[in-house]
Amino acid sequence: MASRYLEEVRHRVVVFDGAMGTNIQARKLKKQDFLDGKEGWNESLVLTRPDVIANIHESFLAAGCDVLETNTFGANRLKLGEYGHGTADDVRRINLAAAQLARHCADKFAAPDRPRFVAGAVGPTGMLPSTDDPELGGISFDQLADIFAEQAQPLVEGGCDLLLIETSQDMLEVKAAVAGFRQCFRAVGRSLPIQAQVTLDVTQRMLLGTDIGAAMTTLEALRVDVIGLNCSTGPREMRDPVRFLCEHSRRPVSVIPNAGIPENRDGQAVYPETPADFARHLGEFVAEFGVNVVGGCCGTTPEHLRAVVEVLARVRPKKRELA
Ligand SMILES: [Zn+2]
């Protein structure tokens, strides 16, 4: 099925939004803003304070971003279960509300020649199925795939344009997510593009030691539409793996770094990369390597993304042969 999102990715550099978590924190919400008073439970805000989430979405659209991520990073049954809301009904209610909210905001800013997209954001479950850790490894592939299918369905039905598995630590979990997404596509009778992003630490490896070459091979074998990196480090630390992906893969590549590596200042995590520096790095990735999708992860503000949009207007992307 033709996808407008993939069409755009092939023809120009597409810009994702910035951080959800750190921008929620910056709004200094109170305990009672969260469902059941569970402070810090960001996913619940689509039910209790949709105005706050809509305001963050719109701040990024106003900055010139093309793609919103739904506020559903931890909206799977295992993570929601940690807050006492892990039923099928809870998963459906939260993901559907988040997708519809992001869709509504995106459509407000969209024009026929300037579409705005919604990515259904799916984060890790917290399990590490590749390990033999008695707790974290204690889940089967099929159980995990079902968990991802359950989260994906309301995201698709709520109007997302693509599904994004992000901040991935364990390649077996990524496989289960992709299997779950496809299970969901069969159930609803239509499919969306899949974007998959892994997270590398400063040693350029995933949590369980996988390097970018191995991750790329797995993602390509899974026939994921867009492959990339997000979170953990800033753009500087991503330079080598980004170059590797662009030189060795013919898939579109996405790069969504943090605003640098957080520094601990008086017990507060402070992200040091300025909008200008952040944007300059991403501009270089586009010009030198041919990155197709950029955006911001933890610590990035609308100012960071506005700077990215401005830099990209002056950059000539390196042409890469896409499959
Ligand atoms: Zn992040």
PDB file of C-alpha atoms and ligand atoms in Angstrom:
ATOM      1  CA  MET A   1       0.000   0.000   0.000  1.00  0.00           C
ATOM      2  CA  ALA A   2       1.353   3.422  -0.921  1.00  0.00           C
ATOM      3  CA  SER A   3       2.183   5.577   2.055  1.00  0.00           C
ATOM      4  CA  ARG A   4       2.320   9.348   1.898  1.00  0.00           C
ATOM      5  CA  TYR A   5       4.807   9.286   4.751  1.00  0.00           C
ATOM      6  CA  LEU A   6       7.266   7.018   2.898  1.00  0.00           C
ATOM      7  CA  GLU A   7       6.769   9.056  -0.256  1.00  0.00           C
ATOM      8  CA  GLU A   8       7.774  12.225   1.603  1.00  0.00           C
ATOM      9  CA  VAL A   9      10.759  10.481   3.215  1.00  0.00           C
ATOM     10  CA  ARG A  10      12.019   9.515  -0.233  1.00  0.00           C
ATOM     11  CA  HIS A  11      11.775  13.047  -1.585  1.00  0.00           C
ATOM     12  CA  ARG A  12      12.879  15.301   1.226  1.00  0.00           C
ATOM     13  CA  VAL A  13      14.197  15.318   4.762  1.00  0.00           C
ATOM     14  CA  VAL A  14      11.337  14.777   7.181  1.00  0.00           C
ATOM     15  CA  VAL A  15      11.485  16.325  10.651  1.00  0.00           C
ATOM     16  CA  PHE A  16      10.093  14.588  13.741  1.00  0.00           C
ATOM     17  CA  ASP A  17       9.122  16.515  16.855  1.00  0.00           C
ATOM     18  CA  GLY A  18      11.218  16.879  20.007  1.00  0.00           C
ATOM     19  CA  ALA A  19      11.002  15.385  23.457  1.00  0.00           C
ATOM     20  CA  MET A  20       7.735  14.590  25.187  1.00  0.00           C
ATOM     21  CA  GLY A  21       9.028  13.632  28.649  1.00  0.00           C
ATOM     22  CA  THR A  22      11.319  16.579  29.328  1.00  0.00           C
ATOM     23  CA  ASN A  23       8.745  19.051  27.984  1.00  0.00           C
ATOM     24  CA  ILE A  24       6.091  17.604  30.298  1.00  0.00           C
ATOM     25  CA  GLN A  25       8.538  18.020  33.188  1.00  0.00           C
ATOM     26  CA  ALA A  26       9.166  21.619  32.214  1.00  0.00           C
ATOM     27  CA  ARG A  27       5.454  22.369  32.689  1.00  0.00           C
ATOM     28  CA  LYS A  28       5.754  21.572  36.405  1.00  0.00           C
ATOM     29  CA  LEU A  29       2.481  19.679  36.679  1.00  0.00           C
ATOM     30  CA  LYS A  30       1.049  18.698  40.032  1.00  0.00           C
ATOM     31  CA  LYS A  31       0.343  15.256  41.432  1.00  0.00           C
ATOM     32  CA  GLN A  32      -3.379  15.670  40.816  1.00  0.00           C
ATOM     33  CA  ASP A  33      -2.796  16.283  37.089  1.00  0.00           C
ATOM     34  CA  PHE A  34      -1.927  12.595  36.680  1.00  0.00           C
ATOM     35  CA  LEU A  35      -4.405   9.691  36.771  1.00  0.00           C
ATOM     36  CA  ASP A  36      -4.805   8.381  40.341  1.00  0.00           C
ATOM     37  CA  GLY A  37      -2.394  11.140  41.436  1.00  0.00           C
ATOM     38  CA  LYS A  38       0.510   9.045  40.131  1.00  0.00           C
ATOM     39  CA  GLU A  39       3.027  11.778  39.537  1.00  0.00           C
ATOM     40  CA  GLY A  40       5.303  11.218  36.574  1.00  0.00           C
ATOM     41  CA  TRP A  41       2.911   8.842  34.791  1.00  0.00           C
ATOM     42  CA  ASN A  42       3.127  10.761  31.530  1.00  0.00           C
ATOM     43  CA  GLU A  43       0.979   8.393  29.464  1.00  0.00           C
ATOM     44  CA  SER A  44      -2.032   9.091  31.698  1.00  0.00           C
ATOM     45  CA  LEU A  45      -2.042  12.775  30.743  1.00  0.00           C
ATOM     46  CA  VAL A  46      -3.876  12.085  27.457  1.00  0.00           C
ATOM     47  CA  LEU A  47      -6.861  11.250  29.674  1.00  0.00           C
ATOM     48  CA  THR A  48      -6.447  13.752  32.510  1.00  0.00           C
ATOM     49  CA  ARG A  49      -4.712  16.754  30.842  1.00  0.00           C
ATOM     50  CA  PRO A  50      -5.102  16.393  27.062  1.00  0.00           C
ATOM     51  CA  ASP A  51      -4.705  20.193  26.889  1.00  0.00           C
ATOM     52  CA  VAL A  52      -1.091  19.874  28.097  1.00  0.00           C
ATOM     53  CA  ILE A  53      -0.207  17.170  25.569  1.00  0.00           C
ATOM     54  CA  ALA A  54      -1.959  19.055  22.743  1.00  0.00           C
ATOM     55  CA  ASN A  55      -0.026  22.176  23.695  1.00  0.00           C
ATOM     56  CA  ILE A  56       3.294  20.295  23.441  1.00  0.00           C
ATOM     57  CA  HIS A  57       2.268  18.749  20.098  1.00  0.00           C
ATOM     58  CA  GLU A  58       1.296  22.148  18.714  1.00  0.00           C
ATOM     59  CA  SER A  59       4.493  23.797  19.955  1.00  0.00           C
ATOM     60  CA  PHE A  60       6.424  21.388  17.720  1.00  0.00           C
ATOM     61  CA  LEU A  61       4.095  21.806  14.747  1.00  0.00           C
ATOM     62  CA  ALA A  62       4.489  25.580  15.072  1.00  0.00           C
ATOM     63  CA  ALA A  63       8.272  25.073  15.056  1.00  0.00           C
ATOM     64  CA  GLY A  64       7.917  23.445  11.629  1.00  0.00           C
ATOM     65  CA  CYS A  65       8.009  19.728  12.491  1.00  0.00           C
ATOM     66  CA  ASP A  66       6.406  17.292  10.048  1.00  0.00           C
ATOM     67  CA  VAL A  67       5.773  14.380  12.401  1.00  0.00           C
ATOM     68  CA  LEU A  68       4.270  14.130  15.898  1.00  0.00           C
ATOM     69  CA  GLU A  69       4.931  11.170  18.132  1.00  0.00           C
ATOM     70  CA  THR A  70       1.971  10.030  20.197  1.00  0.00           C
ATOM     71  CA  ASN A  71       2.380  10.246  23.969  1.00  0.00           C
ATOM     72  CA  THR A  72       2.368   6.453  24.259  1.00  0.00           C
ATOM     73  CA  PHE A  73       6.007   5.519  24.832  1.00  0.00           C
ATOM     74  CA  GLY A  74       5.171   3.384  27.898  1.00  0.00           C
ATOM     75  CA  ALA A  75       1.546   2.573  27.015  1.00  0.00           C
ATOM     76  CA  ASN A  76       1.937  -1.200  26.824  1.00  0.00           C
ATOM     77  CA  ARG A  77       0.238  -3.534  29.293  1.00  0.00           C
ATOM     78  CA  LEU A  78       3.409  -4.263  31.273  1.00  0.00           C
ATOM     79  CA  LYS A  79       4.362  -0.610  31.833  1.00  0.00           C
ATOM     80  CA  LEU A  80       0.761   0.480  32.453  1.00  0.00           C
ATOM     81  CA  GLY A  81       0.469  -2.457  34.847  1.00  0.00           C
ATOM     82  CA  GLU A  82       3.144  -0.824  37.008  1.00  0.00           C
ATOM     83  CA  TYR A  83       0.553   1.916  37.648  1.00  0.00           C
ATOM     84  CA  GLY A  84      -2.251  -0.568  38.259  1.00  0.00           C
ATOM     85  CA  HIS A  85      -3.795  -0.022  34.814  1.00  0.00           C
ATOM     86  CA  GLY A  86      -2.575  -2.921  32.699  1.00  0.00           C
ATOM     87  CA  THR A  87      -5.857  -4.329  31.408  1.00  0.00           C
ATOM     88  CA  ALA A  88      -6.710  -4.649  27.706  1.00  0.00           C
ATOM     89  CA  ASP A  89      -9.255  -1.907  28.251  1.00  0.00           C
ATOM     90  CA  ASP A  90      -6.657   0.474  29.723  1.00  0.00           C
ATOM     91  CA  VAL A  91      -4.215  -0.173  26.872  1.00  0.00           C
ATOM     92  CA  ARG A  92      -6.920   0.538  24.340  1.00  0.00           C
ATOM     93  CA  ARG A  93      -8.287   3.649  26.048  1.00  0.00           C
ATOM     94  CA  ILE A  94      -4.914   5.370  26.480  1.00  0.00           C
ATOM     95  CA  ASN A  95      -3.472   4.554  23.055  1.00  0.00           C
ATOM     96  CA  LEU A  96      -6.666   5.473  21.240  1.00  0.00           C
ATOM     97  CA  ALA A  97      -6.963   8.798  23.068  1.00  0.00           C
ATOM     98  CA  ALA A  98      -3.299   9.615  22.405  1.00  0.00           C
ATOM     99  CA  ALA A  99      -3.532   8.786  18.700  1.00  0.00           C
ATOM    100  CA  GLN A 100      -6.725  10.775  18.207  1.00  0.00           C
ATOM    101  CA  LEU A 101      -5.263  13.753  20.069  1.00  0.00           C
ATOM    102  CA  ALA A 102      -2.069  13.822  17.979  1.00  0.00           C
ATOM    103  CA  ARG A 103      -4.126  13.305  14.789  1.00  0.00           C
ATOM    104  CA  HIS A 104      -6.339  16.248  15.695  1.00  0.00           C
ATOM    105  CA  CYS A 105      -3.327  18.526  16.307  1.00  0.00           C
ATOM    106  CA  ALA A 106      -1.547  17.398  13.135  1.00  0.00           C
ATOM    107  CA  ASP A 107      -4.638  17.958  11.000  1.00  0.00           C
ATOM    108  CA  LYS A 108      -5.001  21.498  12.351  1.00  0.00           C
ATOM    109  CA  PHE A 109      -1.594  22.347  10.869  1.00  0.00           C
ATOM    110  CA  ALA A 110      -1.719  20.221   7.717  1.00  0.00           C
ATOM    111  CA  ALA A 111      -2.210  21.661   4.225  1.00  0.00           C
ATOM    112  CA  PRO A 112      -2.668  19.708   0.973  1.00  0.00           C
ATOM    113  CA  ASP A 113       0.937  20.401  -0.065  1.00  0.00           C
ATOM    114  CA  ARG A 114       2.250  20.163   3.483  1.00  0.00           C
ATOM    115  CA  PRO A 115       1.048  17.028   5.231  1.00  0.00           C
ATOM    116  CA  ARG A 116       1.725  16.499   8.924  1.00  0.00           C
ATOM    117  CA  PHE A 117       2.117  12.955  10.147  1.00  0.00           C
ATOM    118  CA  VAL A 118       1.475  11.045  13.342  1.00  0.00           C
ATOM    119  CA  ALA A 119       3.824   8.289  14.464  1.00  0.00           C
ATOM    120  CA  GLY A 120       2.444   5.816  16.966  1.00  0.00           C
ATOM    121  CA  ALA A 121       5.257   5.716  19.508  1.00  0.00           C
ATOM    122  CA  VAL A 122       6.006   2.347  21.055  1.00  0.00           C
ATOM    123  CA  GLY A 123       8.782   1.983  23.612  1.00  0.00           C
ATOM    124  CA  PRO A 124      10.288  -1.073  25.281  1.00  0.00           C
ATOM    125  CA  THR A 125       8.254  -3.221  27.660  1.00  0.00           C
ATOM    126  CA  GLY A 126      11.046  -3.297  30.222  1.00  0.00           C
ATOM    127  CA  MET A 127      11.673  -6.979  29.559  1.00  0.00           C
ATOM    128  CA  LEU A 128      14.946  -8.189  28.014  1.00  0.00           C
ATOM    129  CA  PRO A 129      13.929 -11.384  26.222  1.00  0.00           C
ATOM    130  CA  SER A 130      17.446 -12.087  24.923  1.00  0.00           C
ATOM    131  CA  THR A 131      18.873 -12.446  28.422  1.00  0.00           C
ATOM    132  CA  ASP A 132      18.602 -15.413  30.735  1.00  0.00           C
ATOM    133  CA  ASP A 133      17.875 -13.068  33.618  1.00  0.00           C
ATOM    134  CA  PRO A 134      15.197 -14.934  35.623  1.00  0.00           C
ATOM    135  CA  GLU A 135      12.916 -11.891  35.756  1.00  0.00           C
ATOM    136  CA  LEU A 136      13.657  -9.752  32.706  1.00  0.00           C
ATOM    137  CA  GLY A 137      14.149 -12.741  30.412  1.00  0.00           C
ATOM    138  CA  GLY A 138      11.041 -14.527  31.576  1.00  0.00           C
ATOM    139  CA  ILE A 139       8.723 -13.833  28.658  1.00  0.00           C
ATOM    140  CA  SER A 140       8.175 -15.694  25.411  1.00  0.00           C
ATOM    141  CA  PHE A 141       8.412 -14.206  21.942  1.00  0.00           C
ATOM    142  CA  ASP A 142       4.711 -14.815  21.331  1.00  0.00           C
ATOM    143  CA  GLN A 143       3.702 -13.163  24.601  1.00  0.00           C
ATOM    144  CA  LEU A 144       5.744 -10.099  23.684  1.00  0.00           C
ATOM    145  CA  ALA A 145       4.344  -9.967  20.155  1.00  0.00           C
ATOM    146  CA  ASP A 146       0.802 -10.048  21.599  1.00  0.00           C
ATOM    147  CA  ILE A 147       1.646  -7.150  23.914  1.00  0.00           C
ATOM    148  CA  PHE A 148       2.858  -5.077  20.958  1.00  0.00           C
ATOM    149  CA  ALA A 149      -0.131  -6.063  18.803  1.00  0.00           C
ATOM    150  CA  GLU A 150      -2.449  -4.968  21.602  1.00  0.00           C
ATOM    151  CA  GLN A 151      -0.804  -1.527  21.783  1.00  0.00           C
ATOM    152  CA  ALA A 152      -0.595  -1.141  18.004  1.00  0.00           C
ATOM    153  CA  GLN A 153      -4.262  -1.683  17.224  1.00  0.00           C
ATOM    154  CA  PRO A 154      -5.693   1.443  18.914  1.00  0.00           C
ATOM    155  CA  LEU A 155      -2.775   3.460  17.502  1.00  0.00           C
ATOM    156  CA  VAL A 156      -3.705   2.360  13.981  1.00  0.00           C
ATOM    157  CA  GLU A 157      -7.419   2.868  14.578  1.00  0.00           C
ATOM    158  CA  GLY A 158      -6.771   6.278  16.137  1.00  0.00           C
ATOM    159  CA  GLY A 159      -5.313   7.530  12.851  1.00  0.00           C
ATOM    160  CA  CYS A 160      -1.532   7.117  13.002  1.00  0.00           C
ATOM    161  CA  ASP A 161       0.398   7.256   9.715  1.00  0.00           C
ATOM    162  CA  LEU A 162       3.209   4.962  10.834  1.00  0.00           C
ATOM    163  CA  LEU A 163       4.273   2.883  13.814  1.00  0.00           C
ATOM    164  CA  LEU A 164       7.573   3.569  15.525  1.00  0.00           C
ATOM    165  CA  ILE A 165       9.384   1.111  17.775  1.00  0.00           C
ATOM    166  CA  GLU A 166      11.983   3.249  19.497  1.00  0.00           C
ATOM    167  CA  THR A 167      14.671   3.408  22.169  1.00  0.00           C
ATOM    168  CA  SER A 168      15.146  -0.312  21.579  1.00  0.00           C
ATOM    169  CA  GLN A 169      17.652  -2.126  23.765  1.00  0.00           C
ATOM    170  CA  ASP A 170      17.128  -5.754  22.769  1.00  0.00           C
ATOM    171  CA  MET A 171      16.913  -6.907  19.131  1.00  0.00           C
ATOM    172  CA  LEU A 172      14.701  -9.849  20.071  1.00  0.00           C
ATOM    173  CA  GLU A 173      12.180  -7.398  21.490  1.00  0.00           C
ATOM    174  CA  VAL A 174      12.339  -5.386  18.250  1.00  0.00           C
ATOM    175  CA  LYS A 175      11.565  -8.579  16.331  1.00  0.00           C
ATOM    176  CA  ALA A 176       8.616  -9.239  18.614  1.00  0.00           C
ATOM    177  CA  ALA A 177       7.381  -5.665  18.119  1.00  0.00           C
ATOM    178  CA  VAL A 178       7.511  -5.978  14.333  1.00  0.00           C
ATOM    179  CA  ALA A 179       5.749  -9.359  14.516  1.00  0.00           C
ATOM    180  CA  GLY A 180       3.110  -7.807  16.794  1.00  0.00           C
ATOM    181  CA  PHE A 181       2.612  -4.834  14.455  1.00  0.00           C
ATOM    182  CA  ARG A 182       2.062  -7.199  11.508  1.00  0.00           C
ATOM    183  CA  GLN A 183      -0.336  -9.285  13.596  1.00  0.00           C
ATOM    184  CA  CYS A 184      -2.283  -6.077  14.234  1.00  0.00           C
ATOM    185  CA  PHE A 185      -2.224  -5.108  10.519  1.00  0.00           C
ATOM    186  CA  ARG A 186      -3.785  -8.480   9.660  1.00  0.00           C
ATOM    187  CA  ALA A 187      -6.445  -7.958  12.323  1.00  0.00           C
ATOM    188  CA  VAL A 188      -7.439  -4.467  11.144  1.00  0.00           C
ATOM    189  CA  GLY A 189      -7.037  -5.243   7.436  1.00  0.00           C
ATOM    190  CA  ARG A 190      -4.525  -2.524   6.551  1.00  0.00           C
ATOM    191  CA  SER A 191      -0.879  -1.883   7.202  1.00  0.00           C
ATOM    192  CA  LEU A 192       1.231   1.145   8.044  1.00  0.00           C
ATOM    193  CA  PRO A 193       4.946   1.766   7.514  1.00  0.00           C
ATOM    194  CA  ILE A 194       7.175   0.586  10.352  1.00  0.00           C
ATOM    195  CA  GLN A 195      10.114   2.640  11.605  1.00  0.00           C
ATOM    196  CA  ALA A 196      12.508   1.001  14.077  1.00  0.00           C
ATOM    197  CA  GLN A 197      15.142   2.829  16.097  1.00  0.00           C
ATOM    198  CA  VAL A 198      17.766   1.325  18.356  1.00  0.00           C
ATOM    199  CA  THR A 199      19.608   3.025  21.187  1.00  0.00           C
ATOM    200  CA  LEU A 200      23.403   2.934  21.443  1.00  0.00           C
ATOM    201  CA  ASP A 201      25.427   4.018  24.451  1.00  0.00           C
ATOM    202  CA  VAL A 202      28.686   5.978  24.289  1.00  0.00           C
ATOM    203  CA  THR A 203      30.572   2.773  23.376  1.00  0.00           C
ATOM    204  CA  GLN A 204      28.241   2.575  20.322  1.00  0.00           C
ATOM    205  CA  ARG A 205      26.607  -0.623  21.487  1.00  0.00           C
ATOM    206  CA  MET A 206      23.104  -1.510  22.568  1.00  0.00           C
ATOM    207  CA  LEU A 207      22.488  -2.485  26.187  1.00  0.00           C
ATOM    208  CA  LEU A 208      23.159  -6.160  25.478  1.00  0.00           C
ATOM    209  CA  GLY A 209      26.265  -5.474  23.380  1.00  0.00           C
ATOM    210  CA  THR A 210      24.799  -5.479  19.864  1.00  0.00           C
ATOM    211  CA  ASP A 211      26.656  -3.126  17.521  1.00  0.00           C
ATOM    212  CA  ILE A 212      25.126  -1.092  14.717  1.00  0.00           C
ATOM    213  CA  GLY A 213      26.151  -3.567  11.997  1.00  0.00           C
ATOM    214  CA  ALA A 214      24.323  -6.441  13.675  1.00  0.00           C
ATOM    215  CA  ALA A 215      21.316  -4.246  14.442  1.00  0.00           C
ATOM    216  CA  MET A 216      21.150  -3.104  10.812  1.00  0.00           C
ATOM    217  CA  THR A 217      21.282  -6.665   9.483  1.00  0.00           C
ATOM    218  CA  THR A 218      18.377  -7.672  11.723  1.00  0.00           C
ATOM    219  CA  LEU A 219      16.267  -4.615  10.868  1.00  0.00           C
ATOM    220  CA  GLU A 220      16.773  -5.155   7.137  1.00  0.00           C
ATOM    221  CA  ALA A 221      15.872  -8.841   7.435  1.00  0.00           C
ATOM    222  CA  LEU A 222      12.665  -7.758   9.193  1.00  0.00           C
ATOM    223  CA  ARG A 223      11.875  -5.520   6.176  1.00  0.00           C
ATOM    224  CA  VAL A 224      11.394  -2.485   8.405  1.00  0.00           C
ATOM    225  CA  ASP A 225      10.689   0.598   6.252  1.00  0.00           C
ATOM    226  CA  VAL A 226      12.858   3.161   8.056  1.00  0.00           C
ATOM    227  CA  ILE A 227      15.786   2.244  10.316  1.00  0.00           C
ATOM    228  CA  GLY A 228      17.612   4.466  12.742  1.00  0.00           C
ATOM    229  CA  LEU A 229      18.831   5.582  16.129  1.00  0.00           C
ATOM    230  CA  ASN A 230      17.377   7.537  18.998  1.00  0.00           C
ATOM    231  CA  CYS A 231      18.046   8.545  22.589  1.00  0.00           C
ATOM    232  CA  SER A 232      20.872   7.924  25.074  1.00  0.00           C
ATOM    233  CA  THR A 233      23.436  10.251  23.519  1.00  0.00           C
ATOM    234  CA  GLY A 234      23.630  13.494  21.602  1.00  0.00           C
ATOM    235  CA  PRO A 235      24.347  13.828  17.904  1.00  0.00           C
ATOM    236  CA  ARG A 236      28.160  13.935  18.318  1.00  0.00           C
ATOM    237  CA  GLU A 237      28.262  10.395  19.693  1.00  0.00           C
ATOM    238  CA  MET A 238      25.956   9.155  16.922  1.00  0.00           C
ATOM    239  CA  ARG A 239      28.134  10.354  14.069  1.00  0.00           C
ATOM    240  CA  ASP A 240      29.984   7.076  13.331  1.00  0.00           C
ATOM    241  CA  PRO A 241      26.980   4.745  13.561  1.00  0.00           C
ATOM    242  CA  VAL A 242      24.904   7.175  11.469  1.00  0.00           C
ATOM    243  CA  ARG A 243      27.578   7.197   8.795  1.00  0.00           C
ATOM    244  CA  PHE A 244      27.694   3.398   8.936  1.00  0.00           C
ATOM    245  CA  LEU A 245      23.927   3.065   8.426  1.00  0.00           C
ATOM    246  CA  CYS A 246      23.886   5.521   5.535  1.00  0.00           C
ATOM    247  CA  GLU A 247      26.843   3.881   3.796  1.00  0.00           C
ATOM    248  CA  HIS A 248      25.693   0.293   4.248  1.00  0.00           C
ATOM    249  CA  SER A 249      21.921   0.357   4.068  1.00  0.00           C
ATOM    250  CA  ARG A 250      19.589   1.312   1.256  1.00  0.00           C
ATOM    251  CA  ARG A 251      16.732   1.932   3.647  1.00  0.00           C
ATOM    252  CA  PRO A 252      15.777   5.457   4.681  1.00  0.00           C
ATOM    253  CA  VAL A 253      17.683   6.330   7.867  1.00  0.00           C
ATOM    254  CA  SER A 254      16.316   8.247  10.877  1.00  0.00           C
ATOM    255  CA  VAL A 255      18.380  10.013  13.546  1.00  0.00           C
ATOM    256  CA  ILE A 256      16.695  11.350  16.685  1.00  0.00           C
ATOM    257  CA  PRO A 257      19.358  12.207  19.309  1.00  0.00           C
ATOM    258  CA  ASN A 258      19.066  13.665  22.775  1.00  0.00           C
ATOM    259  CA  ALA A 259      20.187  17.254  23.302  1.00  0.00           C
ATOM    260  CA  GLY A 260      23.583  15.882  24.321  1.00  0.00           C
ATOM    261  CA  ILE A 261      24.427  13.600  27.227  1.00  0.00           C
ATOM    262  CA  PRO A 262      22.669  14.866  30.339  1.00  0.00           C
ATOM    263  CA  GLU A 263      24.814  16.487  33.019  1.00  0.00           C
ATOM    264  CA  ASN A 264      23.841  16.237  36.647  1.00  0.00           C
ATOM    265  CA  ARG A 265      23.567  19.775  38.021  1.00  0.00           C
ATOM    266  CA  ASP A 266      22.329  19.874  41.612  1.00  0.00           C
ATOM    267  CA  GLY A 267      20.400  16.642  41.182  1.00  0.00           C
ATOM    268  CA  GLN A 268      18.776  17.851  37.957  1.00  0.00           C
ATOM    269  CA  ALA A 269      19.477  16.278  34.567  1.00  0.00           C
ATOM    270  CA  VAL A 270      20.492  19.118  32.257  1.00  0.00           C
ATOM    271  CA  TYR A 271      20.830  18.524  28.509  1.00  0.00           C
ATOM    272  CA  PRO A 272      23.751  20.656  27.341  1.00  0.00           C
ATOM    273  CA  GLU A 273      23.416  20.858  23.542  1.00  0.00           C
ATOM    274  CA  THR A 274      22.161  24.272  22.366  1.00  0.00           C
ATOM    275  CA  PRO A 275      19.583  24.489  19.576  1.00  0.00           C
ATOM    276  CA  ALA A 276      22.240  25.884  17.185  1.00  0.00           C
ATOM    277  CA  ASP A 277      24.773  23.103  17.867  1.00  0.00           C
ATOM    278  CA  PHE A 278      22.137  20.395  17.797  1.00  0.00           C
ATOM    279  CA  ALA A 279      20.827  21.642  14.459  1.00  0.00           C
ATOM    280  CA  ARG A 280      24.303  22.004  12.959  1.00  0.00           C
ATOM    281  CA  HIS A 281      25.088  18.335  13.661  1.00  0.00           C
ATOM    282  CA  LEU A 282      21.844  17.117  12.127  1.00  0.00           C
ATOM    283  CA  GLY A 283      22.420  19.348   9.102  1.00  0.00           C
ATOM    284  CA  GLU A 284      25.836  17.739   8.641  1.00  0.00           C
ATOM    285  CA  PHE A 285      24.326  14.248   8.830  1.00  0.00           C
ATOM    286  CA  VAL A 286      21.934  15.189   6.031  1.00  0.00           C
ATOM    287  CA  ALA A 287      24.557  16.894   3.846  1.00  0.00           C
ATOM    288  CA  GLU A 288      27.414  14.412   4.376  1.00  0.00           C
ATOM    289  CA  PHE A 289      25.641  11.080   4.848  1.00  0.00           C
ATOM    290  CA  GLY A 290      22.176  11.483   3.350  1.00  0.00           C
ATOM    291  CA  VAL A 291      20.063  10.974   6.475  1.00  0.00           C
ATOM    292  CA  ASN A 292      16.351  11.018   5.568  1.00  0.00           C
ATOM    293  CA  VAL A 293      14.551  11.614   8.872  1.00  0.00           C
ATOM    294  CA  VAL A 294      15.702  13.765  11.806  1.00  0.00           C
ATOM    295  CA  GLY A 295      14.172  14.839  15.091  1.00  0.00           C
ATOM    296  CA  GLY A 296      14.831  15.329  18.778  1.00  0.00           C
ATOM    297  CA  CYS A 297      14.750  12.988  21.758  1.00  0.00           C
ATOM    298  CA  CYS A 298      15.248  13.790  25.466  1.00  0.00           C
ATOM    299  CA  GLY A 299      16.030  17.407  26.301  1.00  0.00           C
ATOM    300  CA  THR A 300      15.069  18.851  22.925  1.00  0.00           C
ATOM    301  CA  THR A 301      12.693  21.822  22.925  1.00  0.00           C
ATOM    302  CA  PRO A 302      10.664  23.496  20.176  1.00  0.00           C
ATOM    303  CA  GLU A 303      13.652  25.879  19.812  1.00  0.00           C
ATOM    304  CA  HIS A 304      15.913  22.926  18.998  1.00  0.00           C
ATOM    305  CA  LEU A 305      13.531  21.742  16.294  1.00  0.00           C
ATOM    306  CA  ARG A 306      12.972  25.236  14.910  1.00  0.00           C
ATOM    307  CA  ALA A 307      16.758  25.515  14.527  1.00  0.00           C
ATOM    308  CA  VAL A 308      16.815  22.146  12.745  1.00  0.00           C
ATOM    309  CA  VAL A 309      14.114  23.249  10.298  1.00  0.00           C
ATOM    310  CA  GLU A 310      16.074  26.461   9.600  1.00  0.00           C
ATOM    311  CA  VAL A 311      19.360  24.630   9.022  1.00  0.00           C
ATOM    312  CA  LEU A 312      17.714  22.107   6.700  1.00  0.00           C
ATOM    313  CA  ALA A 313      16.361  24.898   4.528  1.00  0.00           C
ATOM    314  CA  ARG A 314      19.983  25.734   3.651  1.00  0.00           C
ATOM    315  CA  VAL A 315      21.362  22.182   3.352  1.00  0.00           C
ATOM    316  CA  ARG A 316      21.658  20.160   0.169  1.00  0.00           C
ATOM    317  CA  PRO A 317      21.037  16.522   1.172  1.00  0.00           C
ATOM    318  CA  LYS A 318      23.527  13.943  -0.019  1.00  0.00           C
ATOM    319  CA  LYS A 319      21.810  11.644  -2.497  1.00  0.00           C
ATOM    320  CA  ARG A 320      21.594   8.044  -1.386  1.00  0.00           C
ATOM    321  CA  GLU A 321      20.341   5.213  -3.524  1.00  0.00           C
ATOM    322  CA  LEU A 322      17.274   3.860  -1.717  1.00  0.00           C
ATOM    323  CA  ALA A 323      15.952   0.354  -2.296  1.00  0.00           C
TER     324      ALA A 323
HETATM  325 ZN    ZN B   1      15.596  10.139  24.672  1.00  0.00          ZN
END
